[in-house]
Structures are given as structure tokens and as C-alpha cells.
Amino acid sequence: LSLPRKLAVKNGKLYSQVIPQIQELFTEKAENGPYFLSMRKTKEIKIGTVKIGADNPIAVQSMTNTDTKDADATTAQIKALYDAGCAIVRCAVYDSECISPLRTIVRKSPVPVVADIHFDYKLALGAIDAGVAKVRINPGNIGSDEKIRLVAKSASEHGVPIRVGANTGSIN
């Protein structure tokens, strides 16, 4: 049984460990047989070159903890995550100075890059223009419905999926 691994970078070193809870949460044991994953049917989504959902295998995703403005450090961390088996990597895009380095990161990354957008719809538009494979937005802190529509329109025009992530503190 190949279980997803938890990937983390601490003090510049990559740590990978099997997530033990995955076995009890998502697997069933056949009588006198191996464990197997039991998942509900979902729609297939393409994130760059990686297909997720439907009958595709689980893709390991991680998030960088480097400053996205430092393209070299972020790219190095993404390569380390890739070497550990990561298929998709998310980077924080928290201000406009992240957009230019993000272009470099996307170009050099061995895996699809997801932009985790913080508060400003213009950052989502810039990230899409920079070539990210997916954006994660929180509509509760992006702004008006019109701003959300602009992001959705740009993402649609560029073939970029959107993940809506909402925190309870940001929903009105």
C-alpha cells in the first residue's frame, strides 16, 4: 500500500512521513486482504499537467514556506518537494511584488504551481497572467462580486481552475 506522505521543510531540510490517519480515515480492509482507498466519485480537473479527481490517483500537494519574492529559494524548495514525490505546489501571493518572481517560479518549476491569493483580486489576475496552473481564492476577503467575476473570467480565458477556500473568520 502506497500512502500519501506529509511533506514539510524545516530549517532548509525536507521531511517526509507517512500520514497514519489516512489509513483509518480513507481506507477499508478487505477480509483477509489488503487495504484499499475508498473515495467518492469526483469531477476530473487538470492542474497544469496533473489530473486530479475522477479515477486519477491522489496527487500530493504541498505549500512553500519561503518568501515568494525570493524566486531562487522558492524554486529550490519546489524542486526538493518534487524530489520527495510532490505533484503540485502552492505559493503565497500576498502582494504585488510577488508577481514578477512568480513568473520565474512558474517557468522553472518541475510541477504545476498554484497561487494562494491573499485579499486582492488584482493579485489573482497577475498570477493568472504569470502562468500559474491554478489559483486559490477566498471570496470572503477578495472583495465585491464584480471582483470575483473578473477573476473567474480571466481564469476561464486562460484555462486556469479556481479553488475556493474559505476560512470561517472571513465569511460574512
One Martini backbone bead per residue (centre of mass of N, CA, C, O) as a GRO file, in nm:
protein
  172
    1LEU     BB    1   0.094   0.038   0.025
    2SER     BB    2   0.045   0.371  -0.087
    3LEU     BB    3   0.095   0.651   0.100
    4PRO     BB    4   0.063   0.944   0.182
    5ARG     BB    5   0.269   1.226   0.242
    6LYS     BB    6   0.424   1.432   0.464
    7LEU     BB    7   0.538   1.757   0.387
    8ALA     BB    8   0.842   1.924   0.506
    9VAL     BB    9   1.010   2.235   0.584
   10LYS     BB   10   1.307   2.250   0.793
   11ASN     BB   11   1.582   2.417   0.798
   12GLY     BB   12   1.617   2.325   0.479
   13LYS     BB   13   1.464   2.049   0.533
   14LEU     BB   14   1.326   1.751   0.424
   15TYR     BB   15   1.018   1.605   0.529
   16SER     BB   16   0.891   1.260   0.544
   17GLN     BB   17   0.562   1.123   0.624
   18VAL     BB   18   0.339   0.917   0.716
   19ILE     BB   19  -0.007   0.929   0.732
   20PRO     BB   20  -0.186   0.752   0.958
   21GLN     BB   21  -0.488   0.858   0.923
   22ILE     BB   22  -0.549   0.758   0.634
   23GLN     BB   23  -0.619   0.467   0.701
   24GLU     BB   24  -0.874   0.527   0.892
   25LEU     BB   25  -1.028   0.738   0.693
   26PHE     BB   26  -0.973   0.597   0.370
   27THR     BB   27  -0.985   0.293   0.457
   28GLU     BB   28  -1.028  -0.051   0.377
   29LYS     BB   29  -1.064  -0.388   0.484
   30ALA     BB   30  -1.031  -0.667   0.351
   31GLU     BB   31  -1.085  -0.982   0.379
   32ASN     BB   32  -0.777  -1.094   0.406
   33GLY     BB   33  -0.664  -0.814   0.293
   34PRO     BB   34  -0.605  -0.533   0.157
   35TYR     BB   35  -0.586  -0.214   0.132
   36PHE     BB   36  -0.822   0.047   0.030
   37LEU     BB   37  -0.947   0.301  -0.145
   38SER     BB   38  -1.233   0.510  -0.049
   39MET     BB   39  -1.399   0.707  -0.290
   40ARG     BB   40  -1.551   0.957  -0.422
   41LYS     BB   41  -1.690   1.083  -0.692
   42THR     BB   42  -1.526   1.299  -0.925
   43LYS     BB   43  -1.409   1.556  -1.095
   44GLU     BB   44  -1.204   1.635  -1.346
   45ILE     BB   45  -0.889   1.807  -1.302
   46LYS     BB   46  -0.662   2.037  -1.451
   47ILE     BB   47  -0.317   2.089  -1.334
   48GLY     BB   48  -0.176   2.127  -1.581
   49THR     BB   49  -0.034   1.800  -1.593
   50VAL     BB   50  -0.241   1.742  -1.360
   51LYS     BB   51  -0.469   1.497  -1.260
   52ILE     BB   52  -0.775   1.526  -1.080
   53GLY     BB   53  -0.980   1.308  -0.989
   54ALA     BB   54  -1.179   1.067  -1.029
   55ASP     BB   55  -0.948   0.806  -1.141
   56ASN     BB   56  -0.721   0.943  -1.017
   57PRO     BB   57  -0.461   0.974  -0.846
   58ILE     BB   58  -0.325   1.088  -0.580
   59ALA     BB   59  -0.211   1.419  -0.522
   60VAL     BB   60   0.056   1.573  -0.400
   61GLN     BB   61   0.042   1.859  -0.181
   62SER     BB   62   0.213   2.170  -0.133
   63MET     BB   63   0.373   2.435   0.061
   64THR     BB   64   0.546   2.699   0.077
   65ASN     BB   65   0.788   2.883   0.317
   66THR     BB   66   0.876   3.088   0.134
   67ASP     BB   67   0.951   3.369  -0.026
   68THR     BB   68   0.820   3.454  -0.327
   69LYS     BB   69   1.032   3.685  -0.387
   70ASP     BB   70   1.225   3.424  -0.375
   71ALA     BB   71   1.286   3.240  -0.641
   72ASP     BB   72   1.523   3.055  -0.567
   73ALA     BB   73   1.416   2.936  -0.299
   74THR     BB   74   1.144   2.838  -0.408
   75THR     BB   75   1.252   2.654  -0.633
   76ALA     BB   76   1.418   2.471  -0.448
   77GLN     BB   77   1.179   2.372  -0.280
   78ILE     BB   78   1.017   2.251  -0.511
   79LYS     BB   79   1.233   2.043  -0.594
   80ALA     BB   80   1.231   1.894  -0.323
   81LEU     BB   81   0.934   1.813  -0.332
   82TYR     BB   82   0.949   1.658  -0.594
   83ASP     BB   83   1.165   1.449  -0.496
   84ALA     BB   84   0.942   1.351  -0.266
   85GLY     BB   85   0.649   1.347  -0.456
   86CYS     BB   86   0.542   1.604  -0.553
   87ALA     BB   87   0.281   1.747  -0.783
   88ILE     BB   88   0.194   2.010  -0.613
   89VAL     BB   89   0.236   2.375  -0.573
   90ARG     BB   90   0.208   2.627  -0.326
   91CYS     BB   91   0.190   2.993  -0.332
   92ALA     BB   92   0.226   3.291  -0.193
   93VAL     BB   93   0.016   3.588  -0.273
   94TYR     BB   94   0.044   3.906  -0.095
   95ASP     BB   95   0.177   4.086  -0.329
   96SER     BB   96   0.291   4.255  -0.611
   97GLU     BB   97   0.598   4.152  -0.570
   98CYS     BB   98   0.528   3.841  -0.649
   99ILE     BB   99   0.477   3.827  -0.959
  100SER     BB  100   0.755   3.826  -1.097
  101PRO     BB  101   0.874   3.573  -0.950
  102LEU     BB  102   0.644   3.383  -1.036
  103ARG     BB  103   0.727   3.354  -1.331
  104THR     BB  104   0.991   3.205  -1.265
  105ILE     BB  105   0.876   2.973  -1.102
  106VAL     BB  106   0.695   2.856  -1.321
  107ARG     BB  107   0.921   2.808  -1.533
  108LYS     BB  108   1.110   2.620  -1.321
  109SER     BB  109   0.899   2.424  -1.251
  110PRO     BB  110   0.824   2.067  -1.224
  111VAL     BB  111   0.546   2.181  -1.122
  112PRO     BB  112   0.257   2.287  -1.054
  113VAL     BB  113   0.136   2.616  -0.982
  114VAL     BB  114  -0.013   2.767  -0.696
  115ALA     BB  115  -0.208   3.046  -0.609
  116ASP     BB  116  -0.219   3.214  -0.298
  117ILE     BB  117  -0.456   3.442  -0.231
  118HIS     BB  118  -0.433   3.780  -0.078
  119PHE     BB  119  -0.722   3.997  -0.082
  120ASP     BB  120  -0.641   4.054  -0.402
  121TYR     BB  121  -0.758   4.036  -0.720
  122LYS     BB  122  -0.499   4.138  -0.871
  123LEU     BB  123  -0.327   3.892  -0.793
  124ALA     BB  124  -0.485   3.687  -0.956
  125LEU     BB  125  -0.444   3.818  -1.230
  126GLY     BB  126  -0.131   3.811  -1.221
  127ALA     BB  127  -0.099   3.502  -1.182
  128ILE     BB  128  -0.235   3.418  -1.440
  129ASP     BB  129  -0.039   3.581  -1.622
  130ALA     BB  130   0.219   3.414  -1.504
  131GLY     BB  131   0.111   3.088  -1.527
  132VAL     BB  132  -0.060   2.948  -1.348
  133ALA     BB  133  -0.252   2.648  -1.283
  134LYS     BB  134  -0.373   2.781  -1.012
  135VAL     BB  135  -0.624   2.921  -0.791
  136ARG     BB  136  -0.657   3.058  -0.459
  137ILE     BB  137  -0.957   3.168  -0.309
  138ASN     BB  138  -1.126   3.415  -0.094
  139PRO     BB  139  -1.427   3.565  -0.122
  140GLY     BB  140  -1.437   3.702   0.170
  141ASN     BB  141  -1.142   3.877   0.085
  142ILE     BB  142  -1.161   4.000  -0.216
  143GLY     BB  143  -1.468   4.113  -0.245
  144SER     BB  144  -1.658   4.176  -0.477
  145ASP     BB  145  -1.841   4.031  -0.720
  146GLU     BB  146  -1.689   4.169  -0.953
  147LYS     BB  147  -1.403   4.067  -0.877
  148ILE     BB  148  -1.472   3.769  -0.899
  149ARG     BB  149  -1.557   3.779  -1.199
  150LEU     BB  150  -1.281   3.867  -1.311
  151VAL     BB  151  -1.130   3.617  -1.221
  152ALA     BB  152  -1.309   3.406  -1.363
  153LYS     BB  153  -1.266   3.513  -1.650
  154SER     BB  154  -0.959   3.485  -1.665
  155ALA     BB  155  -0.942   3.185  -1.596
  156SER     BB  156  -1.113   3.088  -1.833
  157GLU     BB  157  -0.933   3.211  -2.064
  158HIS     BB  158  -0.668   3.032  -1.937
  159GLY     BB  159  -0.746   2.751  -1.802
  160VAL     BB  160  -0.794   2.818  -1.484
  161PRO     BB  161  -0.839   2.696  -1.194
  162ILE     BB  162  -1.052   2.721  -0.900
  163ARG     BB  163  -1.005   2.754  -0.554
  164VAL     BB  164  -1.222   2.750  -0.287
  165GLY     BB  165  -1.124   2.917   0.014
  166ALA     BB  166  -1.266   2.908   0.345
  167ASN     BB  167  -1.283   3.097   0.632
  168THR     BB  168  -1.476   3.161   0.898
  169GLY     BB  169  -1.357   3.463   0.946
  170SER     BB  170  -1.438   3.554   0.618
  171ILE     BB  171  -1.746   3.521   0.656
  172ASN     BB  172  -2.057   3.710   0.613
   0.00000   0.00000   0.00000
